Coordinates of C-alpha atoms in Angstrom, one line a residue:
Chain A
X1 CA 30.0 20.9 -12.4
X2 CA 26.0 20.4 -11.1
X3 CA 24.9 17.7 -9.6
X4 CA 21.1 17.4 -10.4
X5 CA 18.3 15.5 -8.1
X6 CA 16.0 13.7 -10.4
X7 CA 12.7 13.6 -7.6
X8 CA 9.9 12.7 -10.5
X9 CA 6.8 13.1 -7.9
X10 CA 5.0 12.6 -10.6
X11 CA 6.3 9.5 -11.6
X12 CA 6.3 8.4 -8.0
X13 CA 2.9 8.6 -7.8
X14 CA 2.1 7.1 -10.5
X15 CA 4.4 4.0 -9.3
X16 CA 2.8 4.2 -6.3
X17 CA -1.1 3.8 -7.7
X18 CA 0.1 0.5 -9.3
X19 CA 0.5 -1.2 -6.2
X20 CA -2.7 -2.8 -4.5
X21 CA -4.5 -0.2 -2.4
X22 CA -3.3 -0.3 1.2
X23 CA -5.8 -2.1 3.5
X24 CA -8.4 0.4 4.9
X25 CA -8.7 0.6 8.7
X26 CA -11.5 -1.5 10.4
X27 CA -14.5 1.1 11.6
X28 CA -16.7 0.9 14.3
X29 CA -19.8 -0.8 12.8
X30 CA -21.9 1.0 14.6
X31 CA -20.3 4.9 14.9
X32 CA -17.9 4.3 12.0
X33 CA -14.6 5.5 13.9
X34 CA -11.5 4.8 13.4
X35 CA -10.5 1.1 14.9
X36 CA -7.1 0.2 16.0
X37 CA -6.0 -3.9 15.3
X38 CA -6.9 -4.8 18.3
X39 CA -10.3 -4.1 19.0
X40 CA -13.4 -5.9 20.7
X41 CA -16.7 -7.2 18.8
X42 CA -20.2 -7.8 19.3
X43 CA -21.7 -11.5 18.4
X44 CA -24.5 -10.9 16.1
X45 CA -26.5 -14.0 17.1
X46 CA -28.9 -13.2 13.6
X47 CA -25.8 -13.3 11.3
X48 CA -24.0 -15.3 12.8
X49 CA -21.0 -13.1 12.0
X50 CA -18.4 -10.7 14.7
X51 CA -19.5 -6.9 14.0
X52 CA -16.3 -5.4 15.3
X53 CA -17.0 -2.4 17.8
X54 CA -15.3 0.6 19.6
X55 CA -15.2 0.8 23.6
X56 CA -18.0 3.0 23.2
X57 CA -20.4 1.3 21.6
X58 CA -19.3 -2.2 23.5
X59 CA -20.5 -0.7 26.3
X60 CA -23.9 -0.2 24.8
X61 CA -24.5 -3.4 24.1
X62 CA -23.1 -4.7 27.6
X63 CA -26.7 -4.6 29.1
X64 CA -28.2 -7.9 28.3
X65 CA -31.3 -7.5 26.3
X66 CA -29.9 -4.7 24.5
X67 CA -30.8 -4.5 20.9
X68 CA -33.5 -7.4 21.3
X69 CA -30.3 -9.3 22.2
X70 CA -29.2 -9.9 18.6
X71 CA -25.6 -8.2 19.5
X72 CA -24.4 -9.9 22.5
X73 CA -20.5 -8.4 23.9
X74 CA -17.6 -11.3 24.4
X75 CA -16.7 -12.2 28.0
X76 CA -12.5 -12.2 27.3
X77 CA -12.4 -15.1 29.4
X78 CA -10.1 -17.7 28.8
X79 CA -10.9 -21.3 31.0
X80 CA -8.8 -24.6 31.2
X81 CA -10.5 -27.6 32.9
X82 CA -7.3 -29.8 33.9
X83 CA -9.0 -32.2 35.7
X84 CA -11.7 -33.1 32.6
X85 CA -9.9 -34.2 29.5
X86 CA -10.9 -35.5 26.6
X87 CA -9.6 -38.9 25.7
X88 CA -9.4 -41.1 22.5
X89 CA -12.5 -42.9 22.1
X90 CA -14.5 -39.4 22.9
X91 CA -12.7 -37.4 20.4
X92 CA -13.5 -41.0 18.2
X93 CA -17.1 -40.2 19.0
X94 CA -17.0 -36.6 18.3
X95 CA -16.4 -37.7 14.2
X96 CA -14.5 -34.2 14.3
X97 CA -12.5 -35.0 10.4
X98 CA -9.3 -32.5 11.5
X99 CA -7.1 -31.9 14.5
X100 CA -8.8 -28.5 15.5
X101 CA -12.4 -27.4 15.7
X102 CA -14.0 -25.1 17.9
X103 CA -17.8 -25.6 19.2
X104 CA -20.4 -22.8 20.0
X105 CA -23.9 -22.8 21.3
X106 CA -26.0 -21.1 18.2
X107 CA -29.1 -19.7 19.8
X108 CA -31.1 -18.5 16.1
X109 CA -30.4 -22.3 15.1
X110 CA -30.8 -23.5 18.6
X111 CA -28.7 -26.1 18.5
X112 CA -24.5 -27.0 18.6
X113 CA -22.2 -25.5 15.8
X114 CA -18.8 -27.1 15.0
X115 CA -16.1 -25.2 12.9
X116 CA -13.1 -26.0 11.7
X117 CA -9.9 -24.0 10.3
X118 CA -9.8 -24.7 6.5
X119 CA -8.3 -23.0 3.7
X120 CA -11.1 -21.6 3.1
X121 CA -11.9 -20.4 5.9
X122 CA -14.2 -21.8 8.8
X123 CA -15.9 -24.7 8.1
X124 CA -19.3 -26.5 9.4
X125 CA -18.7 -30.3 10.3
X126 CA -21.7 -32.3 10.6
X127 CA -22.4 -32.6 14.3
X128 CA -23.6 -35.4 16.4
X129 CA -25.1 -33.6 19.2
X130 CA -26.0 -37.0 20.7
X131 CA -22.5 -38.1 20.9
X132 CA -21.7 -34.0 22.0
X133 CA -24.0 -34.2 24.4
X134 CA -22.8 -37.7 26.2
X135 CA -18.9 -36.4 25.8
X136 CA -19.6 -33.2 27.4
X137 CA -21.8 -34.0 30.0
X138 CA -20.1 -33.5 33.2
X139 CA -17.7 -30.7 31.6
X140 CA -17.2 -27.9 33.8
X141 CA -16.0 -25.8 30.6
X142 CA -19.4 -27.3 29.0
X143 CA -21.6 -25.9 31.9
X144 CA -19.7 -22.7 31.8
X145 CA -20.4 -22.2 28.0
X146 CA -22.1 -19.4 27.0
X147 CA -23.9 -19.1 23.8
X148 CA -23.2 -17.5 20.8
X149 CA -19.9 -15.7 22.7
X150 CA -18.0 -18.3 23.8
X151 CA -16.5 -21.6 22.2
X152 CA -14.8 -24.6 23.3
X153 CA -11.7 -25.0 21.2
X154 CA -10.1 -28.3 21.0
X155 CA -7.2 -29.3 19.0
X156 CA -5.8 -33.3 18.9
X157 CA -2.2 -33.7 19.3
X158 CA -0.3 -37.0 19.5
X159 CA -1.5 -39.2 22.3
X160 CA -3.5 -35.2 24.0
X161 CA -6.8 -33.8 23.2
X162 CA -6.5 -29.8 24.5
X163 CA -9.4 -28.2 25.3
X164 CA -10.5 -24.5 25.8
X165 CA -12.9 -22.1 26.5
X166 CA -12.5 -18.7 24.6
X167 CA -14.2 -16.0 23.2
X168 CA -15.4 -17.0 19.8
X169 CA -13.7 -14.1 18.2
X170 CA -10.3 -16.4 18.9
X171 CA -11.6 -18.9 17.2
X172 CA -11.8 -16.4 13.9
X173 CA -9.0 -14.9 14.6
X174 CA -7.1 -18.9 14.5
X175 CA -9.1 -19.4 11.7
X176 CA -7.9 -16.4 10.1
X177 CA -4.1 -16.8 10.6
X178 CA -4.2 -20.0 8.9
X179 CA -5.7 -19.1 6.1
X180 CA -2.6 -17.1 5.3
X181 CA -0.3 -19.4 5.9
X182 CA -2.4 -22.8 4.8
X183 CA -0.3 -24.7 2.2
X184 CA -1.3 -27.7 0.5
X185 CA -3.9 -30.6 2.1
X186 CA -3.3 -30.3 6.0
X187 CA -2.0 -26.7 6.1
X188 CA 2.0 -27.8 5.9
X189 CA 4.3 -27.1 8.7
X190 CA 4.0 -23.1 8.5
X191 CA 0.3 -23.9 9.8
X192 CA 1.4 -26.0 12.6
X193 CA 3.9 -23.5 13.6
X194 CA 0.7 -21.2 13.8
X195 CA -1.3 -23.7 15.4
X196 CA 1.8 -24.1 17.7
X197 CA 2.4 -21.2 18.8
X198 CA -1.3 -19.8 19.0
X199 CA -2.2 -22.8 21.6
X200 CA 0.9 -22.1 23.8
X201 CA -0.3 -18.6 24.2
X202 CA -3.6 -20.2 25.1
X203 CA -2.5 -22.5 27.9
X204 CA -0.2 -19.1 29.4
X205 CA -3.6 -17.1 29.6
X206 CA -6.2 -19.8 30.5
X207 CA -7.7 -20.7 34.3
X208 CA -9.1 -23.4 35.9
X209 CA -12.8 -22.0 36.2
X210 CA -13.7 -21.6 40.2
X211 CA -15.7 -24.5 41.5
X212 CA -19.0 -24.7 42.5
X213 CA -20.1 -24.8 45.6
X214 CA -22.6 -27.9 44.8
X215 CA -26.2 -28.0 46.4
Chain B
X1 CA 3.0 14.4 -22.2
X2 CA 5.7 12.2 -20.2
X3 CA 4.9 9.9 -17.4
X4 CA 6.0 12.4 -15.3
X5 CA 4.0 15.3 -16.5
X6 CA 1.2 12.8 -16.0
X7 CA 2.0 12.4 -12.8
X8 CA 2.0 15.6 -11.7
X9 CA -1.1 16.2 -13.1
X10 CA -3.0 13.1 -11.9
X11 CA -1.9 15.1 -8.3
X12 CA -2.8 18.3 -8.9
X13 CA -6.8 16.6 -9.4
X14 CA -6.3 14.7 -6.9
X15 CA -5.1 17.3 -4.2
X16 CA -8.1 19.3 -5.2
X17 CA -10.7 16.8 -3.1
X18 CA -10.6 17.3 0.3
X19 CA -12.8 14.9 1.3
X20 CA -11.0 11.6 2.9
X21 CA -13.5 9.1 1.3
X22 CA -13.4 10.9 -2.2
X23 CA -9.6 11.1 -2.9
X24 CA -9.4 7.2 -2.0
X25 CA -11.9 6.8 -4.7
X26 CA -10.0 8.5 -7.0
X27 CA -6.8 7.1 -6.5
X28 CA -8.5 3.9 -6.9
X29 CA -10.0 5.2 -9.9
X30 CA -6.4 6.0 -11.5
X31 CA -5.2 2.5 -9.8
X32 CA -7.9 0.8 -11.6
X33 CA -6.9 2.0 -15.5
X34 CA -3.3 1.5 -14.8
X35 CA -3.9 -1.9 -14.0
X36 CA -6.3 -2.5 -17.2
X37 CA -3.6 -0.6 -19.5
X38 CA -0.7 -1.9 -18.0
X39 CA -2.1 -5.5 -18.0
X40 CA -2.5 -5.1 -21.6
X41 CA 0.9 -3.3 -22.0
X42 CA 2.2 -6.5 -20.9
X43 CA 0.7 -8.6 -23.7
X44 CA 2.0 -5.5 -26.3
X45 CA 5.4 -5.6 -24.6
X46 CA 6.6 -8.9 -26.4
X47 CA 5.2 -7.9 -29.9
X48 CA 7.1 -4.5 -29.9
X49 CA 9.5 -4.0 -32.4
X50 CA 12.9 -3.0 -31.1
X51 CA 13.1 0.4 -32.1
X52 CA 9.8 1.2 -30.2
X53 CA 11.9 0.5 -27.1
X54 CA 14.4 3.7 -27.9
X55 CA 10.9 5.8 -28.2
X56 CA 10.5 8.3 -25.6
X57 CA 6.7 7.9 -25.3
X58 CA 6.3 4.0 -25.6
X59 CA 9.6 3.4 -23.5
X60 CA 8.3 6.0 -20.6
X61 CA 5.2 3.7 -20.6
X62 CA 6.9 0.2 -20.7
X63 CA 9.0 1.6 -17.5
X64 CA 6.5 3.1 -15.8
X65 CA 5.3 -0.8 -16.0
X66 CA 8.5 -2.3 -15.2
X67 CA 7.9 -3.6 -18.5
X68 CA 11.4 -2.6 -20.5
X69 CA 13.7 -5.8 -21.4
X70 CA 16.4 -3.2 -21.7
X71 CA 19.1 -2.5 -18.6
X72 CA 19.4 0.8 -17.0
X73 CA 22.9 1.3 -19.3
X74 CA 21.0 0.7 -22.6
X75 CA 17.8 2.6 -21.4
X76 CA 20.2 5.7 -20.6
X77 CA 22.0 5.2 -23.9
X78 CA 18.5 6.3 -25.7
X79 CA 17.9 8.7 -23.8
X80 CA 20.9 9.8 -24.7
X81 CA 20.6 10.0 -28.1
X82 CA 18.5 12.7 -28.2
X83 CA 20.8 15.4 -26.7
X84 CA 24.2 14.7 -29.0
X85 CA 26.9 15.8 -27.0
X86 CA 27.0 13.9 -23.9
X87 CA 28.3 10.6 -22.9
X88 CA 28.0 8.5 -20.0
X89 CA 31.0 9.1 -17.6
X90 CA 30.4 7.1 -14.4
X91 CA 27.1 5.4 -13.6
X92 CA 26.9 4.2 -10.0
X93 CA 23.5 1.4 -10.1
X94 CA 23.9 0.8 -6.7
X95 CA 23.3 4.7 -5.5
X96 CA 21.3 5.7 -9.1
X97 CA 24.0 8.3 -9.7
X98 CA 24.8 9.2 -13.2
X99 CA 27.9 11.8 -14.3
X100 CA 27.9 12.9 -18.3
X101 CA 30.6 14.2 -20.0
X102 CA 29.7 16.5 -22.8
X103 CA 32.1 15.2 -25.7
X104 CA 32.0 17.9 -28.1
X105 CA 33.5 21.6 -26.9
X106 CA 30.8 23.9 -28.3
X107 CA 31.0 27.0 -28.2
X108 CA 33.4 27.0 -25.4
X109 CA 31.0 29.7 -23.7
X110 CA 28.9 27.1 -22.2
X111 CA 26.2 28.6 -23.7
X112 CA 23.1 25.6 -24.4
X113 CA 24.2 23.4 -21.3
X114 CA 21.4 25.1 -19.1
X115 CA 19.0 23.9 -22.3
X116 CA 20.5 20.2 -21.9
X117 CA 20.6 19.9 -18.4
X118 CA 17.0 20.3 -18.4
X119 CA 16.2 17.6 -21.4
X120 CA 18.7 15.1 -20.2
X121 CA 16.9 15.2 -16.9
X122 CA 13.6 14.6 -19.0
X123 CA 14.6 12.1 -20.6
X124 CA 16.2 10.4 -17.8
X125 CA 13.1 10.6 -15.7
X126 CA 11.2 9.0 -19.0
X127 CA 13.6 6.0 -19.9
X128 CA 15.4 5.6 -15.9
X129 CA 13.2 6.9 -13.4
X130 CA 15.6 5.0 -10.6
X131 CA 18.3 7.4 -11.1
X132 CA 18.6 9.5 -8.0
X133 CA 20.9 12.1 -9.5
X134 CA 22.7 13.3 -12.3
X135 CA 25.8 15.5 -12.8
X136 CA 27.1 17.2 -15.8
X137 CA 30.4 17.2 -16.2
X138 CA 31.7 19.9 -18.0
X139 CA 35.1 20.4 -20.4
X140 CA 37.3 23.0 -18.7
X141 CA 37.5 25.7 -20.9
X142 CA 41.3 25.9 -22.3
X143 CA 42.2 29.3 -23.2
X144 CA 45.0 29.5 -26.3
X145 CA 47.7 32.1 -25.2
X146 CA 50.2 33.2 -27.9
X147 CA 52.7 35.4 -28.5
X148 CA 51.4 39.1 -29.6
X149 CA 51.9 39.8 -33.5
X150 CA 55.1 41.3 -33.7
X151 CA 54.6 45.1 -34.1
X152 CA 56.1 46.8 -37.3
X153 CA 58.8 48.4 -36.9
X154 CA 58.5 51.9 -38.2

């Protein structure tokens, strides 16, 4: 009796070519090493786009004015303003058509930028920046805003308006998990799930910004 | 040339760049035809006539695509028929284990069984690639002892 092992490496490889290439590693965009998942990014104000970065070269760009101050390094802060919440007839006013959209100062454009999770990814919504302007005026989180990096996330829940300021590469990084689990014309319950869970993460991590001591 | 042989091949080019960026290009390269000819191979697949399927070459393709109608037991069974003398004995799907059982005695030597066991494992790897292992069962040898001739008495 023998008992033969069939191995076929060849055939194995071969099976294994027809499956999609695994996804390549992120690089640093600016020395090209090696990224793990997590990693920080730059805000390239010109682009308007993240440019993901190692340690290294974040640091680089940590001086402010560095690079002309086209690549501006996130903050990581995450802020909560209890005491100043959006109501009804401001998120009314706000003409925001979905339940979550996230608003960033854009400096190249100079003006206010509102996004929204969509299918296909992030999404411009025409923006009132009169009616911005009169809803955020008195807004600690508002005041504390600072362009290009950081956004005020808000999502509408029944009868609660949330509101948050993150760095905007959160705000990608929401938009990006729904995209993968986005089914049908609002996104279907795997989306909420997402949305969910993503926001009670959120209110673990974000504090009350420290007040002002006011002239 | 086999899948396998194919295979093989395809690795011996490919181990021969060592450079990171250049290796993923060439697998993508490969990745890239198998996906034209196998998407293609698809379309063939229902127009084939059904003695095609029982070809080594044209099955080894269609499984390499996991595009054979036939089951593992049928697939083994044409393999089969191009070594006479072995049936299936016991064929575990769960674990991919095969055992033949040659059905005619031979020689009785065992002579030609080193010859088969290497063409029944071709074969296998061209028309069931998921078998893990196969064992050959052999006939025990039965030796006839008689009586010796009676000797002549002088």
């Amino acid at each position: 009796m023998s008992v033969r092992q069939l191995t076929g490496p060849g055939t194995a490889l071969l099976r294994r070519l027809r499956e999609p290439a695994p996804p390549q590693p992120e690089r640093c965009e600016f020395c090209d090493v090696h990224l793990p998942g997590e990693h920080r990014h730059l805000a390239d104000r010109d682009e308007r786009a993240l440019v993901c970065v190692c340690p290294a070269c974040a640091l680089l760009f940590h001086q402010p004015g560095a690079a002309g101050g086209r690549y501006r390094g996130l903050s990581g802060r995450y802020l909560v303003d209890p005491e100043h919440q959006l109501d009804e007839p401001a998120w009314q006013a706000l003409r925001i058509p979905v339940s979550t959209a996230f608003l960033f100062r854009d400096t190249a454009l100079d003006r206010l930028v509102t996004l929204y999770p969509s299918p296909a990814g992030a999404a411009e919504a025409e923006l009132d920046e009169a009616a911005w302007q009169t809803v955020l005026d008195g807004s600690r989180l508002a005041a504390e805003l600072e362009p290009d990096t950081e956004a005020l996330l808000l999502r509408r829940t029944a009868g609660r308006i949330d509101c948050y300021l993150v760095p905007i590469d959160v705000c990608y990084e929401l938009v990006g998990r729904l995209r993968l689990c986005w089914h049908g014309f609002d996104g279907g319950a795997e989306a909420r799930a997402e949305l969910d869970g993503f926001f009670g993460r959120l209110s673990e991590r974000a504090r009350t910004p420290k007040a002002q001591v006011r002239p | 040339m086999t899948a396998e042989e194919l295979g093989v091949r395809v690795q011996q080019v490919l181990d021969q760049l060592d450079d990171a960026g250049q290796r993923e290009a060439a697998e993508e390269l490969v990745r890239t035809l198998m996906d034209f000819y196998g998407a293609g191979l698809a379309r063939a697949a229902e127009l084939l006539p059904a003695e095609a399927l029982g070809d080594e070459l044209v099955a080894g393709l269609l499984v390499l695509h996991d595009l054979h109608p036939q089951d593992l037991g049928t697939r083994i069974g044409h393999a089969l028929a191009a070594v006479p003398g072995w049936a299936v004995q016991r064929l575990d799907v769960e674990r991919g284990e095969l055992t033949l059982r040659q059905t005619d005695e031979g020689g009785g030597c065992g002579c030609g069984s080193a010859q088969d066991g290497e063409r029944v494992e071709q074969l296998l790897a061209c028309f069931a690639p998921e078998l893990t292992a196969v064992e050959l069962a052999k006939q025990p040898t039965l030796l006839q002892i008689g009586t010796r001739p009676v000797a002549e008495v002088r």
